[in-house]
Amino acid sequence: QVQLVESGGDSVQAGGSLRLSCKYNTDTYCMAWFRQAPGKEREGVAFIDWIGRRSLAGSVRGRFTINKDTAEDTIDLHMSSLKAEDTAMYYCAADSRANFACDYGRGDSLFDYWGQGTQVTVSS
């Protein structure tokens, strides 16, 4: 059973930076960060597969990066130039199925394991 625990959510001013961390107990083929703002559907933000290939949603490209720290067993989301529209609950997700691409086209229904979420609030 894959277990995921997120941390790092906070309230920041627009233009600021945050680092979210997702601690996992088992490495899987595809790991990702999703977010869900109030009244909106959950959307994929950043994806990384088990050999380190990355994919980012267009709305965050150039501002967010995703990295895997194999020494600490974490998936980190580095967020900079934050905007009010980045405000959301951020979730870490993981899935072992390699027959689907691990990129921003992979919807949340193709992830079997989820963390509890960490809140990011950006004030303008």
PDB file of C-alpha atoms in Angstrom:
ATOM      1  CA  GLN A   1       0.000   0.000   0.000  1.00  0.00           C
ATOM      2  CA  VAL A   2       1.430   3.341  -1.077  1.00  0.00           C
ATOM      3  CA  GLN A   3       1.195   6.030   1.571  1.00  0.00           C
ATOM      4  CA  LEU A   4       1.634   9.705   0.790  1.00  0.00           C
ATOM      5  CA  VAL A   5       1.957  12.552   3.279  1.00  0.00           C
ATOM      6  CA  GLU A   6       2.060  16.149   2.095  1.00  0.00           C
ATOM      7  CA  SER A   7       3.533  19.114   3.931  1.00  0.00           C
ATOM      8  CA  GLY A   8       4.557  22.695   3.278  1.00  0.00           C
ATOM      9  CA  GLY A   9       1.260  24.414   2.584  1.00  0.00           C
ATOM     10  CA  ASP A  10       1.001  27.978   3.834  1.00  0.00           C
ATOM     11  CA  SER A  11      -0.407  31.438   3.232  1.00  0.00           C
ATOM     12  CA  VAL A  12       1.828  33.706   1.163  1.00  0.00           C
ATOM     13  CA  GLN A  13       1.709  36.983  -0.695  1.00  0.00           C
ATOM     14  CA  ALA A  14       1.443  37.061  -4.467  1.00  0.00           C
ATOM     15  CA  GLY A  15       4.879  36.830  -6.018  1.00  0.00           C
ATOM     16  CA  GLY A  16       6.158  34.671  -3.204  1.00  0.00           C
ATOM     17  CA  SER A  17       7.478  31.122  -3.178  1.00  0.00           C
ATOM     18  CA  LEU A  18       6.674  27.859  -1.419  1.00  0.00           C
ATOM     19  CA  ARG A  19       7.988  24.320  -1.420  1.00  0.00           C
ATOM     20  CA  LEU A  20       5.558  21.482  -0.969  1.00  0.00           C
ATOM     21  CA  SER A  21       6.860  18.062  -0.040  1.00  0.00           C
ATOM     22  CA  CYS A  22       5.249  14.659  -0.407  1.00  0.00           C
ATOM     23  CA  LYS A  23       6.745  11.839   1.637  1.00  0.00           C
ATOM     24  CA  TYR A  24       6.154   8.403   0.121  1.00  0.00           C
ATOM     25  CA  ASN A  25       6.827   4.921   1.423  1.00  0.00           C
ATOM     26  CA  THR A  26       6.977   3.146  -1.961  1.00  0.00           C
ATOM     27  CA  ASP A  27       8.306   4.473  -5.247  1.00  0.00           C
ATOM     28  CA  THR A  28       5.849   4.091  -8.109  1.00  0.00           C
ATOM     29  CA  TYR A  29       5.853   4.637 -11.853  1.00  0.00           C
ATOM     30  CA  CYS A  30       4.106   7.996 -11.830  1.00  0.00           C
ATOM     31  CA  MET A  31       3.892  10.561  -9.068  1.00  0.00           C
ATOM     32  CA  ALA A  32       2.206  13.912  -9.344  1.00  0.00           C
ATOM     33  CA  TRP A  33       0.830  16.990  -7.697  1.00  0.00           C
ATOM     34  CA  PHE A  34      -2.792  17.944  -8.272  1.00  0.00           C
ATOM     35  CA  ARG A  35      -4.724  20.890  -6.932  1.00  0.00           C
ATOM     36  CA  GLN A  36      -8.339  21.727  -6.349  1.00  0.00           C
ATOM     37  CA  ALA A  37      -9.667  25.229  -5.810  1.00  0.00           C
ATOM     38  CA  PRO A  38     -13.102  25.813  -4.258  1.00  0.00           C
ATOM     39  CA  GLY A  39     -15.829  25.180  -6.800  1.00  0.00           C
ATOM     40  CA  LYS A  40     -13.415  23.831  -9.398  1.00  0.00           C
ATOM     41  CA  GLU A  41     -12.392  20.404 -10.589  1.00  0.00           C
ATOM     42  CA  ARG A  42      -9.154  18.860  -9.469  1.00  0.00           C
ATOM     43  CA  GLU A  43      -6.395  19.502 -11.996  1.00  0.00           C
ATOM     44  CA  GLY A  44      -2.961  18.053 -12.557  1.00  0.00           C
ATOM     45  CA  VAL A  45      -0.102  20.447 -11.924  1.00  0.00           C
ATOM     46  CA  ALA A  46       3.163  18.534 -12.151  1.00  0.00           C
ATOM     47  CA  PHE A  47       4.150  14.969 -12.932  1.00  0.00           C
ATOM     48  CA  ILE A  48       7.338  12.935 -12.610  1.00  0.00           C
ATOM     49  CA  ASP A  49       7.955   9.334 -13.572  1.00  0.00           C
ATOM     50  CA  TRP A  50      10.321   6.871 -11.985  1.00  0.00           C
ATOM     51  CA  ILE A  51      13.239   7.800 -14.217  1.00  0.00           C
ATOM     52  CA  GLY A  52      12.751  11.507 -13.612  1.00  0.00           C
ATOM     53  CA  ARG A  53      10.923  12.652 -16.724  1.00  0.00           C
ATOM     54  CA  ARG A  54       8.815  15.688 -15.833  1.00  0.00           C
ATOM     55  CA  SER A  55       5.685  17.270 -17.165  1.00  0.00           C
ATOM     56  CA  LEU A  56       4.018  20.495 -16.069  1.00  0.00           C
ATOM     57  CA  ALA A  57       0.631  22.012 -16.762  1.00  0.00           C
ATOM     58  CA  GLY A  58       0.779  25.083 -18.962  1.00  0.00           C
ATOM     59  CA  SER A  59      -0.579  27.326 -16.222  1.00  0.00           C
ATOM     60  CA  VAL A  60       2.452  26.679 -14.003  1.00  0.00           C
ATOM     61  CA  ARG A  61       5.210  26.108 -16.531  1.00  0.00           C
ATOM     62  CA  GLY A  62       8.108  28.441 -15.845  1.00  0.00           C
ATOM     63  CA  ARG A  63       6.969  29.012 -12.251  1.00  0.00           C
ATOM     64  CA  PHE A  64       6.763  25.527 -10.719  1.00  0.00           C
ATOM     65  CA  THR A  65       9.206  22.654 -10.777  1.00  0.00           C
ATOM     66  CA  ILE A  66       8.867  19.071  -9.558  1.00  0.00           C
ATOM     67  CA  ASN A  67      11.729  17.002  -8.225  1.00  0.00           C
ATOM     68  CA  LYS A  68      12.177  13.605  -6.667  1.00  0.00           C
ATOM     69  CA  ASP A  69      14.560  13.294  -3.736  1.00  0.00           C
ATOM     70  CA  THR A  70      15.410   9.597  -3.566  1.00  0.00           C
ATOM     71  CA  ALA A  71      17.511  10.072  -0.442  1.00  0.00           C
ATOM     72  CA  GLU A  72      14.541  11.467   1.472  1.00  0.00           C
ATOM     73  CA  ASP A  73      11.798   9.631  -0.481  1.00  0.00           C
ATOM     74  CA  THR A  74       9.970  12.832  -1.273  1.00  0.00           C
ATOM     75  CA  ILE A  75       8.401  14.469  -4.299  1.00  0.00           C
ATOM     76  CA  ASP A  76       8.886  18.201  -3.983  1.00  0.00           C
ATOM     77  CA  LEU A  77       6.945  20.918  -5.737  1.00  0.00           C
ATOM     78  CA  HIS A  78       8.816  24.190  -5.863  1.00  0.00           C
ATOM     79  CA  MET A  79       6.446  27.070  -6.546  1.00  0.00           C
ATOM     80  CA  SER A  80       7.551  30.589  -7.342  1.00  0.00           C
ATOM     81  CA  SER A  81       5.918  33.765  -8.639  1.00  0.00           C
ATOM     82  CA  LEU A  82       2.748  32.626  -6.954  1.00  0.00           C
ATOM     83  CA  LYS A  83      -0.538  34.113  -8.038  1.00  0.00           C
ATOM     84  CA  ALA A  84      -3.909  34.355  -6.337  1.00  0.00           C
ATOM     85  CA  GLU A  85      -5.225  31.767  -8.792  1.00  0.00           C
ATOM     86  CA  ASP A  86      -2.731  29.238  -7.410  1.00  0.00           C
ATOM     87  CA  THR A  87      -4.792  29.161  -4.224  1.00  0.00           C
ATOM     88  CA  ALA A  88      -6.014  25.595  -3.761  1.00  0.00           C
ATOM     89  CA  MET A  89      -5.695  22.398  -1.802  1.00  0.00           C
ATOM     90  CA  TYR A  90      -2.677  20.582  -3.217  1.00  0.00           C
ATOM     91  CA  TYR A  91      -2.632  16.803  -3.323  1.00  0.00           C
ATOM     92  CA  CYS A  92       0.141  14.333  -3.944  1.00  0.00           C
ATOM     93  CA  ALA A  93      -0.812  11.335  -6.062  1.00  0.00           C
ATOM     94  CA  ALA A  94       0.857   8.127  -7.164  1.00  0.00           C
ATOM     95  CA  ASP A  95       0.122   5.238  -9.497  1.00  0.00           C
ATOM     96  CA  SER A  96       1.991   2.134 -10.564  1.00  0.00           C
ATOM     97  CA  ARG A  97       0.466   1.616 -14.023  1.00  0.00           C
ATOM     98  CA  ALA A  98       3.040   2.268 -16.704  1.00  0.00           C
ATOM     99  CA  ASN A  99       0.682   1.725 -19.642  1.00  0.00           C
ATOM    100  CA  PHE A 100      -0.505   5.331 -19.319  1.00  0.00           C
ATOM    101  CA  ALA A 101       1.783   8.283 -19.909  1.00  0.00           C
ATOM    102  CA  CYS A 102       2.957  10.138 -16.833  1.00  0.00           C
ATOM    103  CA  ASP A 103       2.249  13.648 -18.004  1.00  0.00           C
ATOM    104  CA  TYR A 104      -0.213  16.500 -17.625  1.00  0.00           C
ATOM    105  CA  GLY A 105      -2.710  14.594 -19.783  1.00  0.00           C
ATOM    106  CA  ARG A 106      -3.076  11.922 -17.122  1.00  0.00           C
ATOM    107  CA  GLY A 107      -6.281  12.584 -15.244  1.00  0.00           C
ATOM    108  CA  ASP A 108      -6.915  12.029 -11.574  1.00  0.00           C
ATOM    109  CA  SER A 109      -8.909   8.864 -12.287  1.00  0.00           C
ATOM    110  CA  LEU A 110      -5.621   7.213 -13.296  1.00  0.00           C
ATOM    111  CA  PHE A 111      -4.085   7.625  -9.860  1.00  0.00           C
ATOM    112  CA  ASP A 112      -4.839   5.032  -7.202  1.00  0.00           C
ATOM    113  CA  TYR A 113      -3.070   6.612  -4.244  1.00  0.00           C
ATOM    114  CA  TRP A 114      -3.635  10.040  -2.722  1.00  0.00           C
ATOM    115  CA  GLY A 115      -2.443  12.072   0.188  1.00  0.00           C
ATOM    116  CA  GLN A 116      -4.689  14.127   2.444  1.00  0.00           C
ATOM    117  CA  GLY A 117      -3.727  17.447   0.899  1.00  0.00           C
ATOM    118  CA  THR A 118      -2.024  20.638   2.013  1.00  0.00           C
ATOM    119  CA  GLN A 119      -3.559  24.096   1.653  1.00  0.00           C
ATOM    120  CA  VAL A 120      -1.873  26.876  -0.289  1.00  0.00           C
ATOM    121  CA  THR A 121      -3.376  30.345  -0.058  1.00  0.00           C
ATOM    122  CA  VAL A 122      -1.973  33.226  -2.099  1.00  0.00           C
ATOM    123  CA  SER A 123      -3.176  36.717  -1.264  1.00  0.00           C
ATOM    124  CA  SER A 124      -2.877  39.602  -3.692  1.00  0.00           C
TER     125      SER A 124
END
